[in-house]
């Protein structure tokens, strides 16, 4: 991908946490005019060094923007911010809703977008801090064909791959797919924490476990990555325990709405809840390991 866009856009990024900050920097590096807003403004201020205009008011950030990206914690946060910012958006602006909020909330947000005259994209992303910083996210997207030309330079800047899953963003098919993917990722994360905890309890060197599964179907690179974080006691957040708990609750609720029981996800939510209760909510989700000892 080229470092320069075919067209320079004005992009507002609302929410500059672990994911949003990297997205904003990559958009600026690609030559777009970027405005950023975060509820805690101090966390957004370092973005000014990358030529990004940091705004104290979300409405000011979106005023005149071609594209608005929301990357906030949950559906309530997105709704609250856009009730302030949405009326300031220009008619026909593209709202790229990338927060993981679940299909129900995403459908509600699509309705909100219509009231503001914005074009809505259901566009959650796959990846954590490092892919966000490197512009290597995978974008799961649904929305009208007419919006793809405007969206593409944005997706080129923040991601390495776009998976289009439909034209009706109001049905939230991309958000549904995101929960399916996250159910797998979070199951792997929880299982890795339990493997490491059981190894400790039984006096087994984890290296013997990795040696036993090496090269076979059970050998998963992601498992090795999270196990390395546990062994190195490095819980600097790529995706937090608190965020993972929020997603697991969305997954369990979505399964219930669809008439299926998700026993592993429900157990995982309880495990992540204990890790939060033990004080690890702001740490990387590998810290679910500690739930085995509390």
PDB file of C-alpha atoms in Angstrom:
ATOM      1  CA  UNK A   1       0.000   0.000   0.000  1.00  0.00           C
ATOM      2  CA  UNK A   2       1.146   3.520  -0.770  1.00  0.00           C
ATOM      3  CA  UNK A   3       1.909   5.854   2.094  1.00  0.00           C
ATOM      4  CA  UNK A   4      -0.027   8.621   0.358  1.00  0.00           C
ATOM      5  CA  UNK A   5      -3.762   8.492  -0.342  1.00  0.00           C
ATOM      6  CA  UNK A   6      -5.261   9.121  -3.762  1.00  0.00           C
ATOM      7  CA  UNK A   7      -7.385  11.740  -1.990  1.00  0.00           C
ATOM      8  CA  UNK A   8      -6.630  13.542   1.238  1.00  0.00           C
ATOM      9  CA  UNK A   9      -9.576  13.365   3.608  1.00  0.00           C
ATOM     10  CA  UNK A  10     -10.524  15.118   6.809  1.00  0.00           C
ATOM     11  CA  UNK A  11     -11.013  12.381   9.386  1.00  0.00           C
ATOM     12  CA  UNK A  12     -12.275  12.724  12.950  1.00  0.00           C
ATOM     13  CA  UNK A  13     -11.262   9.960  15.354  1.00  0.00           C
ATOM     14  CA  UNK A  14     -13.407   9.843  18.468  1.00  0.00           C
ATOM     15  CA  UNK A  15     -11.733   7.663  21.077  1.00  0.00           C
ATOM     16  CA  UNK A  16      -7.943   7.510  21.170  1.00  0.00           C
ATOM     17  CA  UNK A  17      -7.248   4.665  23.551  1.00  0.00           C
ATOM     18  CA  UNK A  18      -5.137   1.606  22.764  1.00  0.00           C
ATOM     19  CA  UNK A  19      -6.655   1.182  19.313  1.00  0.00           C
ATOM     20  CA  UNK A  20      -7.801   4.651  18.315  1.00  0.00           C
ATOM     21  CA  UNK A  21      -4.435   6.315  18.893  1.00  0.00           C
ATOM     22  CA  UNK A  22      -2.662   3.982  16.475  1.00  0.00           C
ATOM     23  CA  UNK A  23      -5.409   4.409  13.903  1.00  0.00           C
ATOM     24  CA  UNK A  24      -5.173   8.204  14.150  1.00  0.00           C
ATOM     25  CA  UNK A  25      -1.399   8.186  13.729  1.00  0.00           C
ATOM     26  CA  UNK A  26      -1.567   5.976  10.650  1.00  0.00           C
ATOM     27  CA  UNK A  27      -4.240   8.158   9.084  1.00  0.00           C
ATOM     28  CA  UNK A  28      -2.045  11.224   9.623  1.00  0.00           C
ATOM     29  CA  UNK A  29       1.016   9.401   8.252  1.00  0.00           C
ATOM     30  CA  UNK A  30      -1.000   8.569   5.124  1.00  0.00           C
ATOM     31  CA  UNK A  31      -1.539  12.285   4.491  1.00  0.00           C
ATOM     32  CA  UNK A  32      -5.046  12.778   5.846  1.00  0.00           C
ATOM     33  CA  UNK A  33      -6.031  15.728   8.020  1.00  0.00           C
ATOM     34  CA  UNK A  34      -6.845  14.124  11.346  1.00  0.00           C
ATOM     35  CA  UNK A  35      -8.729  15.523  14.309  1.00  0.00           C
ATOM     36  CA  UNK A  36      -8.851  13.540  17.520  1.00  0.00           C
ATOM     37  CA  UNK A  37     -11.036  13.623  20.582  1.00  0.00           C
ATOM     38  CA  UNK A  38     -10.856  11.536  23.738  1.00  0.00           C
ATOM     39  CA  UNK A  39     -12.925  11.749  26.903  1.00  0.00           C
ATOM     40  CA  UNK A  40      -9.674  12.103  28.877  1.00  0.00           C
ATOM     41  CA  UNK A  41      -8.041  14.801  26.766  1.00  0.00           C
ATOM     42  CA  UNK A  42      -4.584  14.327  28.320  1.00  0.00           C
ATOM     43  CA  UNK A  43      -4.395  10.863  26.758  1.00  0.00           C
ATOM     44  CA  UNK A  44      -4.938  12.356  23.310  1.00  0.00           C
ATOM     45  CA  UNK A  45      -2.465  15.225  23.639  1.00  0.00           C
ATOM     46  CA  UNK A  46       0.612  13.193  22.518  1.00  0.00           C
ATOM     47  CA  UNK A  47      -1.069  12.818  19.112  1.00  0.00           C
ATOM     48  CA  UNK A  48      -0.382  16.495  18.451  1.00  0.00           C
ATOM     49  CA  UNK A  49       3.267  15.534  17.885  1.00  0.00           C
ATOM     50  CA  UNK A  50       2.093  13.607  14.811  1.00  0.00           C
ATOM     51  CA  UNK A  51       0.375  16.678  13.384  1.00  0.00           C
ATOM     52  CA  UNK A  52      -3.060  15.647  14.647  1.00  0.00           C
ATOM     53  CA  UNK A  53      -5.397  18.357  15.892  1.00  0.00           C
ATOM     54  CA  UNK A  54      -6.644  17.412  19.349  1.00  0.00           C
ATOM     55  CA  UNK A  55     -10.094  18.784  20.122  1.00  0.00           C
ATOM     56  CA  UNK A  56     -11.734  19.169  23.523  1.00  0.00           C
ATOM     57  CA  UNK A  57     -15.232  18.922  22.025  1.00  0.00           C
ATOM     58  CA  UNK A  58     -16.330  15.937  19.893  1.00  0.00           C
ATOM     59  CA  UNK A  59     -18.716  18.166  17.929  1.00  0.00           C
ATOM     60  CA  UNK A  60     -15.816  20.397  16.923  1.00  0.00           C
ATOM     61  CA  UNK A  61     -13.806  17.356  15.877  1.00  0.00           C
ATOM     62  CA  UNK A  62     -16.478  16.121  13.451  1.00  0.00           C
ATOM     63  CA  UNK A  63     -17.541  19.500  12.046  1.00  0.00           C
ATOM     64  CA  UNK A  64     -16.685  19.485   8.331  1.00  0.00           C
ATOM     65  CA  UNK A  65     -15.065  16.021   8.458  1.00  0.00           C
ATOM     66  CA  UNK A  66     -15.446  13.683   5.496  1.00  0.00           C
ATOM     67  CA  UNK A  67     -15.179  10.631   7.747  1.00  0.00           C
ATOM     68  CA  UNK A  68     -15.922  10.105  11.447  1.00  0.00           C
ATOM     69  CA  UNK A  69     -14.447   7.052  13.176  1.00  0.00           C
ATOM     70  CA  UNK A  70     -15.752   5.998  16.574  1.00  0.00           C
ATOM     71  CA  UNK A  71     -13.465   3.746  18.613  1.00  0.00           C
ATOM     72  CA  UNK A  72     -14.931   3.753  22.114  1.00  0.00           C
ATOM     73  CA  UNK A  73     -15.502   1.186  24.853  1.00  0.00           C
ATOM     74  CA  UNK A  74     -19.104   0.153  24.281  1.00  0.00           C
ATOM     75  CA  UNK A  75     -22.451   1.010  22.764  1.00  0.00           C
ATOM     76  CA  UNK A  76     -23.442   3.386  25.561  1.00  0.00           C
ATOM     77  CA  UNK A  77     -20.230   5.374  25.143  1.00  0.00           C
ATOM     78  CA  UNK A  78     -20.654   5.629  21.368  1.00  0.00           C
ATOM     79  CA  UNK A  79     -24.293   6.668  21.703  1.00  0.00           C
ATOM     80  CA  UNK A  80     -23.508   9.350  24.294  1.00  0.00           C
ATOM     81  CA  UNK A  81     -20.660  10.854  22.288  1.00  0.00           C
ATOM     82  CA  UNK A  82     -22.515  10.839  18.988  1.00  0.00           C
ATOM     83  CA  UNK A  83     -25.569  12.478  20.499  1.00  0.00           C
ATOM     84  CA  UNK A  84     -23.232  15.419  21.070  1.00  0.00           C
ATOM     85  CA  UNK A  85     -21.149  15.115  17.920  1.00  0.00           C
ATOM     86  CA  UNK A  86     -23.663  13.774  15.400  1.00  0.00           C
ATOM     87  CA  UNK A  87     -25.662  16.978  14.885  1.00  0.00           C
ATOM     88  CA  UNK A  88     -22.417  18.757  13.917  1.00  0.00           C
ATOM     89  CA  UNK A  89     -21.541  16.226  11.196  1.00  0.00           C
ATOM     90  CA  UNK A  90     -21.889  17.429   7.638  1.00  0.00           C
ATOM     91  CA  UNK A  91     -24.631  15.897   5.530  1.00  0.00           C
ATOM     92  CA  UNK A  92     -23.372  12.762   3.790  1.00  0.00           C
ATOM     93  CA  UNK A  93     -20.325  12.319   6.033  1.00  0.00           C
ATOM     94  CA  UNK A  94     -19.226   8.721   6.469  1.00  0.00           C
ATOM     95  CA  UNK A  95     -19.540   7.345  10.008  1.00  0.00           C
ATOM     96  CA  UNK A  96     -17.224   4.360  10.437  1.00  0.00           C
ATOM     97  CA  UNK A  97     -18.379   2.690  13.647  1.00  0.00           C
ATOM     98  CA  UNK A  98     -15.409   0.512  14.670  1.00  0.00           C
ATOM     99  CA  UNK A  99     -16.113   0.006  18.364  1.00  0.00           C
ATOM    100  CA  UNK A 100     -17.048  -3.525  19.414  1.00  0.00           C
ATOM    101  CA  UNK A 101     -20.608  -3.000  20.638  1.00  0.00           C
ATOM    102  CA  UNK A 102     -22.456  -6.122  19.453  1.00  0.00           C
ATOM    103  CA  UNK A 103     -25.148  -6.362  16.755  1.00  0.00           C
ATOM    104  CA  UNK A 104     -28.037  -4.997  18.840  1.00  0.00           C
ATOM    105  CA  UNK A 105     -26.267  -1.765  19.761  1.00  0.00           C
ATOM    106  CA  UNK A 106     -24.817  -1.431  16.256  1.00  0.00           C
ATOM    107  CA  UNK A 107     -28.302  -1.573  14.754  1.00  0.00           C
ATOM    108  CA  UNK A 108     -29.408   1.166  17.140  1.00  0.00           C
ATOM    109  CA  UNK A 109     -26.405   3.303  16.155  1.00  0.00           C
ATOM    110  CA  UNK A 110     -27.224   2.827  12.476  1.00  0.00           C
ATOM    111  CA  UNK A 111     -30.632   4.322  13.186  1.00  0.00           C
ATOM    112  CA  UNK A 112     -28.985   7.229  14.978  1.00  0.00           C
ATOM    113  CA  UNK A 113     -26.755   7.821  11.939  1.00  0.00           C
ATOM    114  CA  UNK A 114     -29.738   8.087   9.638  1.00  0.00           C
ATOM    115  CA  UNK A 115     -31.155  10.846  11.811  1.00  0.00           C
ATOM    116  CA  UNK A 116     -27.946  12.844  11.413  1.00  0.00           C
ATOM    117  CA  UNK A 117     -27.783  12.416   7.638  1.00  0.00           C
ATOM    118  CA  UNK A 118     -24.554  10.427   7.846  1.00  0.00           C
ATOM    119  CA  UNK A 119     -23.718   7.261   5.904  1.00  0.00           C
ATOM    120  CA  UNK A 120     -23.138   4.432   8.352  1.00  0.00           C
ATOM    121  CA  UNK A 121     -20.563   1.652   8.093  1.00  0.00           C
ATOM    122  CA  UNK A 122     -20.648  -1.317  10.460  1.00  0.00           C
ATOM    123  CA  UNK A 123     -16.861  -1.674  10.648  1.00  0.00           C
ATOM    124  CA  UNK A 124     -15.295  -3.315  13.716  1.00  0.00           C
ATOM    125  CA  UNK A 125     -11.638  -4.283  13.465  1.00  0.00           C
ATOM    126  CA  UNK A 126      -9.563  -7.314  14.345  1.00  0.00           C
ATOM    127  CA  UNK A 127      -6.262  -6.681  16.083  1.00  0.00           C
ATOM    128  CA  UNK A 128      -4.753  -5.202  19.215  1.00  0.00           C
ATOM    129  CA  UNK A 129      -2.241  -2.461  20.026  1.00  0.00           C
ATOM    130  CA  UNK A 130       0.627  -3.588  17.787  1.00  0.00           C
ATOM    131  CA  UNK A 131      -1.431  -4.125  14.598  1.00  0.00           C
ATOM    132  CA  UNK A 132      -3.193  -0.812  15.256  1.00  0.00           C
ATOM    133  CA  UNK A 133       0.131   0.994  15.569  1.00  0.00           C
ATOM    134  CA  UNK A 134       1.507  -0.663  12.422  1.00  0.00           C
ATOM    135  CA  UNK A 135      -1.611  -0.119  10.325  1.00  0.00           C
ATOM    136  CA  UNK A 136      -2.136  -3.870  10.061  1.00  0.00           C
ATOM    137  CA  UNK A 137      -5.666  -4.271  11.361  1.00  0.00           C
ATOM    138  CA  UNK A 138      -8.261  -6.399   9.604  1.00  0.00           C
ATOM    139  CA  UNK A 139     -11.415  -4.406   8.981  1.00  0.00           C
ATOM    140  CA  UNK A 140     -14.745  -6.230   8.946  1.00  0.00           C
ATOM    141  CA  UNK A 141     -17.100  -3.984   7.037  1.00  0.00           C
ATOM    142  CA  UNK A 142     -20.710  -3.747   5.945  1.00  0.00           C
ATOM    143  CA  UNK A 143     -22.299  -0.810   4.180  1.00  0.00           C
ATOM    144  CA  UNK A 144     -23.519   0.500   0.844  1.00  0.00           C
ATOM    145  CA  UNK A 145     -21.351   0.065  -2.241  1.00  0.00           C
ATOM    146  CA  UNK A 146     -21.529   3.820  -2.725  1.00  0.00           C
ATOM    147  CA  UNK A 147     -19.541   4.349   0.497  1.00  0.00           C
ATOM    148  CA  UNK A 148     -16.648   2.078  -0.377  1.00  0.00           C
ATOM    149  CA  UNK A 149     -14.722   4.587  -2.482  1.00  0.00           C
ATOM    150  CA  UNK A 150     -14.668   7.085   0.387  1.00  0.00           C
ATOM    151  CA  UNK A 151     -13.910   4.396   2.967  1.00  0.00           C
ATOM    152  CA  UNK A 152     -11.067   2.725   1.082  1.00  0.00           C
ATOM    153  CA  UNK A 153      -8.332   5.345   1.723  1.00  0.00           C
ATOM    154  CA  UNK A 154      -9.204   5.183   5.420  1.00  0.00           C
ATOM    155  CA  UNK A 155      -9.056   1.400   5.476  1.00  0.00           C
ATOM    156  CA  UNK A 156      -5.801   1.446   3.501  1.00  0.00           C
ATOM    157  CA  UNK A 157      -4.244   3.600   6.221  1.00  0.00           C
ATOM    158  CA  UNK A 158      -5.375   1.582   9.230  1.00  0.00           C
ATOM    159  CA  UNK A 159      -5.470  -1.975   7.917  1.00  0.00           C
ATOM    160  CA  UNK A 160      -3.892  -4.645   5.796  1.00  0.00           C
ATOM    161  CA  UNK A 161      -7.138  -6.393   4.896  1.00  0.00           C
ATOM    162  CA  UNK A 162     -10.824  -5.552   4.496  1.00  0.00           C
ATOM    163  CA  UNK A 163     -13.515  -8.223   4.637  1.00  0.00           C
ATOM    164  CA  UNK A 164     -16.789  -6.900   3.212  1.00  0.00           C
ATOM    165  CA  UNK A 165     -19.722  -8.909   4.546  1.00  0.00           C
ATOM    166  CA  UNK A 166     -22.737  -7.103   3.127  1.00  0.00           C
ATOM    167  CA  UNK A 167     -24.299  -3.819   2.082  1.00  0.00           C
ATOM    168  CA  UNK A 168     -26.805  -3.380   4.898  1.00  0.00           C
ATOM    169  CA  UNK A 169     -24.929  -1.884   7.825  1.00  0.00           C
ATOM    170  CA  UNK A 170     -28.221  -1.577   9.674  1.00  0.00           C
ATOM    171  CA  UNK A 171     -28.310  -5.365  10.033  1.00  0.00           C
ATOM    172  CA  UNK A 172     -24.830  -5.288  11.658  1.00  0.00           C
ATOM    173  CA  UNK A 173     -23.373  -8.384   9.936  1.00  0.00           C
ATOM    174  CA  UNK A 174     -19.794  -7.233  10.536  1.00  0.00           C
ATOM    175  CA  UNK A 175     -20.460  -6.776  14.249  1.00  0.00           C
ATOM    176  CA  UNK A 176     -21.918 -10.282  14.375  1.00  0.00           C
ATOM    177  CA  UNK A 177     -18.787 -11.677  12.702  1.00  0.00           C
ATOM    178  CA  UNK A 178     -16.608  -9.743  15.165  1.00  0.00           C
ATOM    179  CA  UNK A 179     -18.270 -11.490  18.115  1.00  0.00           C
ATOM    180  CA  UNK A 180     -17.750 -14.887  16.473  1.00  0.00           C
ATOM    181  CA  UNK A 181     -14.029 -14.157  16.004  1.00  0.00           C
ATOM    182  CA  UNK A 182     -13.653 -12.742  19.505  1.00  0.00           C
ATOM    183  CA  UNK A 183     -15.317 -15.804  21.016  1.00  0.00           C
ATOM    184  CA  UNK A 184     -12.436 -17.856  19.609  1.00  0.00           C
ATOM    185  CA  UNK A 185      -9.711 -15.398  20.604  1.00  0.00           C
ATOM    186  CA  UNK A 186     -10.975 -15.075  24.167  1.00  0.00           C
ATOM    187  CA  UNK A 187     -11.418 -18.832  24.554  1.00  0.00           C
ATOM    188  CA  UNK A 188      -7.769 -19.259  23.523  1.00  0.00           C
ATOM    189  CA  UNK A 189      -6.682 -16.541  25.952  1.00  0.00           C
ATOM    190  CA  UNK A 190      -8.521 -18.101  28.873  1.00  0.00           C
ATOM    191  CA  UNK A 191      -7.281 -21.593  28.027  1.00  0.00           C
ATOM    192  CA  UNK A 192      -3.690 -20.343  27.827  1.00  0.00           C
ATOM    193  CA  UNK A 193      -3.972 -18.800  31.291  1.00  0.00           C
ATOM    194  CA  UNK A 194      -5.312 -22.069  32.693  1.00  0.00           C
ATOM    195  CA  UNK A 195      -2.559 -24.123  31.016  1.00  0.00           C
ATOM    196  CA  UNK A 196       0.074 -21.901  32.603  1.00  0.00           C
ATOM    197  CA  UNK A 197      -1.658 -22.024  35.994  1.00  0.00           C
ATOM    198  CA  UNK A 198      -2.044 -25.808  35.898  1.00  0.00           C
ATOM    199  CA  UNK A 199       1.600 -26.196  34.917  1.00  0.00           C
ATOM    200  CA  UNK A 200       2.578 -24.168  37.968  1.00  0.00           C
ATOM    201  CA  UNK A 201       0.258 -26.150  40.248  1.00  0.00           C
ATOM    202  CA  UNK A 202       1.646 -29.504  39.057  1.00  0.00           C
ATOM    203  CA  UNK A 203       5.263 -28.424  38.935  1.00  0.00           C
ATOM    204  CA  UNK A 204       5.425 -28.881  35.148  1.00  0.00           C
ATOM    205  CA  UNK A 205       7.876 -26.765  33.168  1.00  0.00           C
ATOM    206  CA  UNK A 206       5.704 -25.007  30.528  1.00  0.00           C
ATOM    207  CA  UNK A 207       8.497 -25.626  28.017  1.00  0.00           C
ATOM    208  CA  UNK A 208       7.647 -29.317  28.124  1.00  0.00           C
ATOM    209  CA  UNK A 209       4.066 -28.465  27.168  1.00  0.00           C
ATOM    210  CA  UNK A 210       5.222 -26.383  24.207  1.00  0.00           C
ATOM    211  CA  UNK A 211       7.640 -29.138  23.210  1.00  0.00           C
ATOM    212  CA  UNK A 212       4.828 -31.719  23.314  1.00  0.00           C
ATOM    213  CA  UNK A 213       2.505 -29.757  20.997  1.00  0.00           C
ATOM    214  CA  UNK A 214       5.180 -28.193  18.763  1.00  0.00           C
ATOM    215  CA  UNK A 215       4.477 -28.499  15.062  1.00  0.00           C
ATOM    216  CA  UNK A 216       1.146 -30.253  15.514  1.00  0.00           C
ATOM    217  CA  UNK A 217      -2.443 -29.184  15.101  1.00  0.00           C
ATOM    218  CA  UNK A 218      -2.610 -28.069  18.744  1.00  0.00           C
ATOM    219  CA  UNK A 219       0.325 -25.661  18.380  1.00  0.00           C
ATOM    220  CA  UNK A 220      -1.170 -22.162  18.093  1.00  0.00           C
ATOM    221  CA  UNK A 221       1.056 -19.062  17.671  1.00  0.00           C
ATOM    222  CA  UNK A 222      -1.424 -16.897  19.571  1.00  0.00           C
ATOM    223  CA  UNK A 223      -1.244 -19.254  22.558  1.00  0.00           C
ATOM    224  CA  UNK A 224       2.549 -18.982  22.563  1.00  0.00           C
ATOM    225  CA  UNK A 225       2.325 -15.183  22.456  1.00  0.00           C
ATOM    226  CA  UNK A 226       0.004 -14.955  25.470  1.00  0.00           C
ATOM    227  CA  UNK A 227       1.974 -17.606  27.362  1.00  0.00           C
ATOM    228  CA  UNK A 228       5.151 -15.575  26.790  1.00  0.00           C
ATOM    229  CA  UNK A 229       3.479 -12.526  28.347  1.00  0.00           C
ATOM    230  CA  UNK A 230       2.583 -14.604  31.417  1.00  0.00           C
ATOM    231  CA  UNK A 231       6.059 -16.087  31.735  1.00  0.00           C
ATOM    232  CA  UNK A 232       7.694 -12.663  31.322  1.00  0.00           C
ATOM    233  CA  UNK A 233       5.163 -11.076  33.680  1.00  0.00           C
ATOM    234  CA  UNK A 234       4.585  -8.435  30.999  1.00  0.00           C
ATOM    235  CA  UNK A 235       0.966  -7.336  31.221  1.00  0.00           C
ATOM    236  CA  UNK A 236       1.303  -4.043  29.384  1.00  0.00           C
ATOM    237  CA  UNK A 237      -2.073  -3.831  27.662  1.00  0.00           C
ATOM    238  CA  UNK A 238      -2.626  -4.774  24.057  1.00  0.00           C
ATOM    239  CA  UNK A 239      -6.260  -5.444  24.919  1.00  0.00           C
ATOM    240  CA  UNK A 240      -7.359  -5.163  28.518  1.00  0.00           C
ATOM    241  CA  UNK A 241      -9.024  -7.671  30.816  1.00  0.00           C
ATOM    242  CA  UNK A 242     -11.848  -5.144  31.276  1.00  0.00           C
ATOM    243  CA  UNK A 243     -12.363  -4.888  27.510  1.00  0.00           C
ATOM    244  CA  UNK A 244     -12.319  -8.668  27.146  1.00  0.00           C
ATOM    245  CA  UNK A 245     -14.944  -9.024  29.883  1.00  0.00           C
ATOM    246  CA  UNK A 246     -17.176  -6.538  28.054  1.00  0.00           C
ATOM    247  CA  UNK A 247     -16.837  -8.532  24.831  1.00  0.00           C
ATOM    248  CA  UNK A 248     -17.533 -11.856  26.534  1.00  0.00           C
ATOM    249  CA  UNK A 249     -20.718 -10.471  28.020  1.00  0.00           C
ATOM    250  CA  UNK A 250     -21.754  -9.315  24.537  1.00  0.00           C
ATOM    251  CA  UNK A 251     -20.973 -12.774  23.156  1.00  0.00           C
ATOM    252  CA  UNK A 252     -23.017 -14.571  25.828  1.00  0.00           C
ATOM    253  CA  UNK A 253     -25.947 -12.187  25.318  1.00  0.00           C
ATOM    254  CA  UNK A 254     -25.804 -12.575  21.537  1.00  0.00           C
ATOM    255  CA  UNK A 255     -25.832 -16.346  21.858  1.00  0.00           C
ATOM    256  CA  UNK A 256     -28.797 -16.203  24.194  1.00  0.00           C
ATOM    257  CA  UNK A 257     -30.666 -13.975  21.725  1.00  0.00           C
ATOM    258  CA  UNK A 258     -29.948 -16.519  18.992  1.00  0.00           C
ATOM    259  CA  UNK A 259     -31.194 -19.406  21.107  1.00  0.00           C
ATOM    260  CA  UNK A 260     -27.845 -21.058  21.823  1.00  0.00           C
ATOM    261  CA  UNK A 261     -25.984 -21.667  25.078  1.00  0.00           C
ATOM    262  CA  UNK A 262     -22.344 -20.636  25.091  1.00  0.00           C
ATOM    263  CA  UNK A 263     -21.035 -22.410  28.154  1.00  0.00           C
ATOM    264  CA  UNK A 264     -17.361 -21.711  27.511  1.00  0.00           C
ATOM    265  CA  UNK A 265     -17.995 -18.010  26.908  1.00  0.00           C
ATOM    266  CA  UNK A 266     -20.097 -17.783  30.070  1.00  0.00           C
ATOM    267  CA  UNK A 267     -17.364 -19.476  32.104  1.00  0.00           C
ATOM    268  CA  UNK A 268     -14.808 -17.225  30.453  1.00  0.00           C
ATOM    269  CA  UNK A 269     -16.774 -14.144  31.442  1.00  0.00           C
ATOM    270  CA  UNK A 270     -16.739 -15.291  35.058  1.00  0.00           C
ATOM    271  CA  UNK A 271     -13.000 -15.916  34.852  1.00  0.00           C
ATOM    272  CA  UNK A 272     -12.302 -12.468  33.426  1.00  0.00           C
ATOM    273  CA  UNK A 273     -14.632 -10.932  36.034  1.00  0.00           C
ATOM    274  CA  UNK A 274     -12.532 -12.473  38.805  1.00  0.00           C
ATOM    275  CA  UNK A 275      -9.360 -11.092  37.219  1.00  0.00           C
ATOM    276  CA  UNK A 276     -10.914  -7.618  37.222  1.00  0.00           C
ATOM    277  CA  UNK A 277     -11.996  -8.068  40.847  1.00  0.00           C
ATOM    278  CA  UNK A 278      -8.406  -9.007  41.714  1.00  0.00           C
ATOM    279  CA  UNK A 279      -7.186  -5.673  40.318  1.00  0.00           C
ATOM    280  CA  UNK A 280      -6.053  -6.653  36.815  1.00  0.00           C
ATOM    281  CA  UNK A 281      -8.750  -4.893  34.783  1.00  0.00           C
ATOM    282  CA  UNK A 282      -6.387  -2.408  33.114  1.00  0.00           C
ATOM    283  CA  UNK A 283      -3.754  -5.031  32.302  1.00  0.00           C
ATOM    284  CA  UNK A 284      -3.442  -7.109  29.161  1.00  0.00           C
ATOM    285  CA  UNK A 285      -6.023  -9.870  28.902  1.00  0.00           C
ATOM    286  CA  UNK A 286      -3.262 -12.426  29.458  1.00  0.00           C
ATOM    287  CA  UNK A 287      -3.672 -11.397  33.105  1.00  0.00           C
ATOM    288  CA  UNK A 288      -6.778 -13.619  33.213  1.00  0.00           C
ATOM    289  CA  UNK A 289      -4.083 -16.051  34.401  1.00  0.00           C
ATOM    290  CA  UNK A 290      -4.491 -14.579  37.888  1.00  0.00           C
ATOM    291  CA  UNK A 291      -8.121 -15.687  38.067  1.00  0.00           C
ATOM    292  CA  UNK A 292      -6.772 -19.189  38.770  1.00  0.00           C
ATOM    293  CA  UNK A 293      -5.388 -17.995  42.091  1.00  0.00           C
ATOM    294  CA  UNK A 294      -8.237 -15.892  43.383  1.00  0.00           C
TER     295      UNK A 294
END
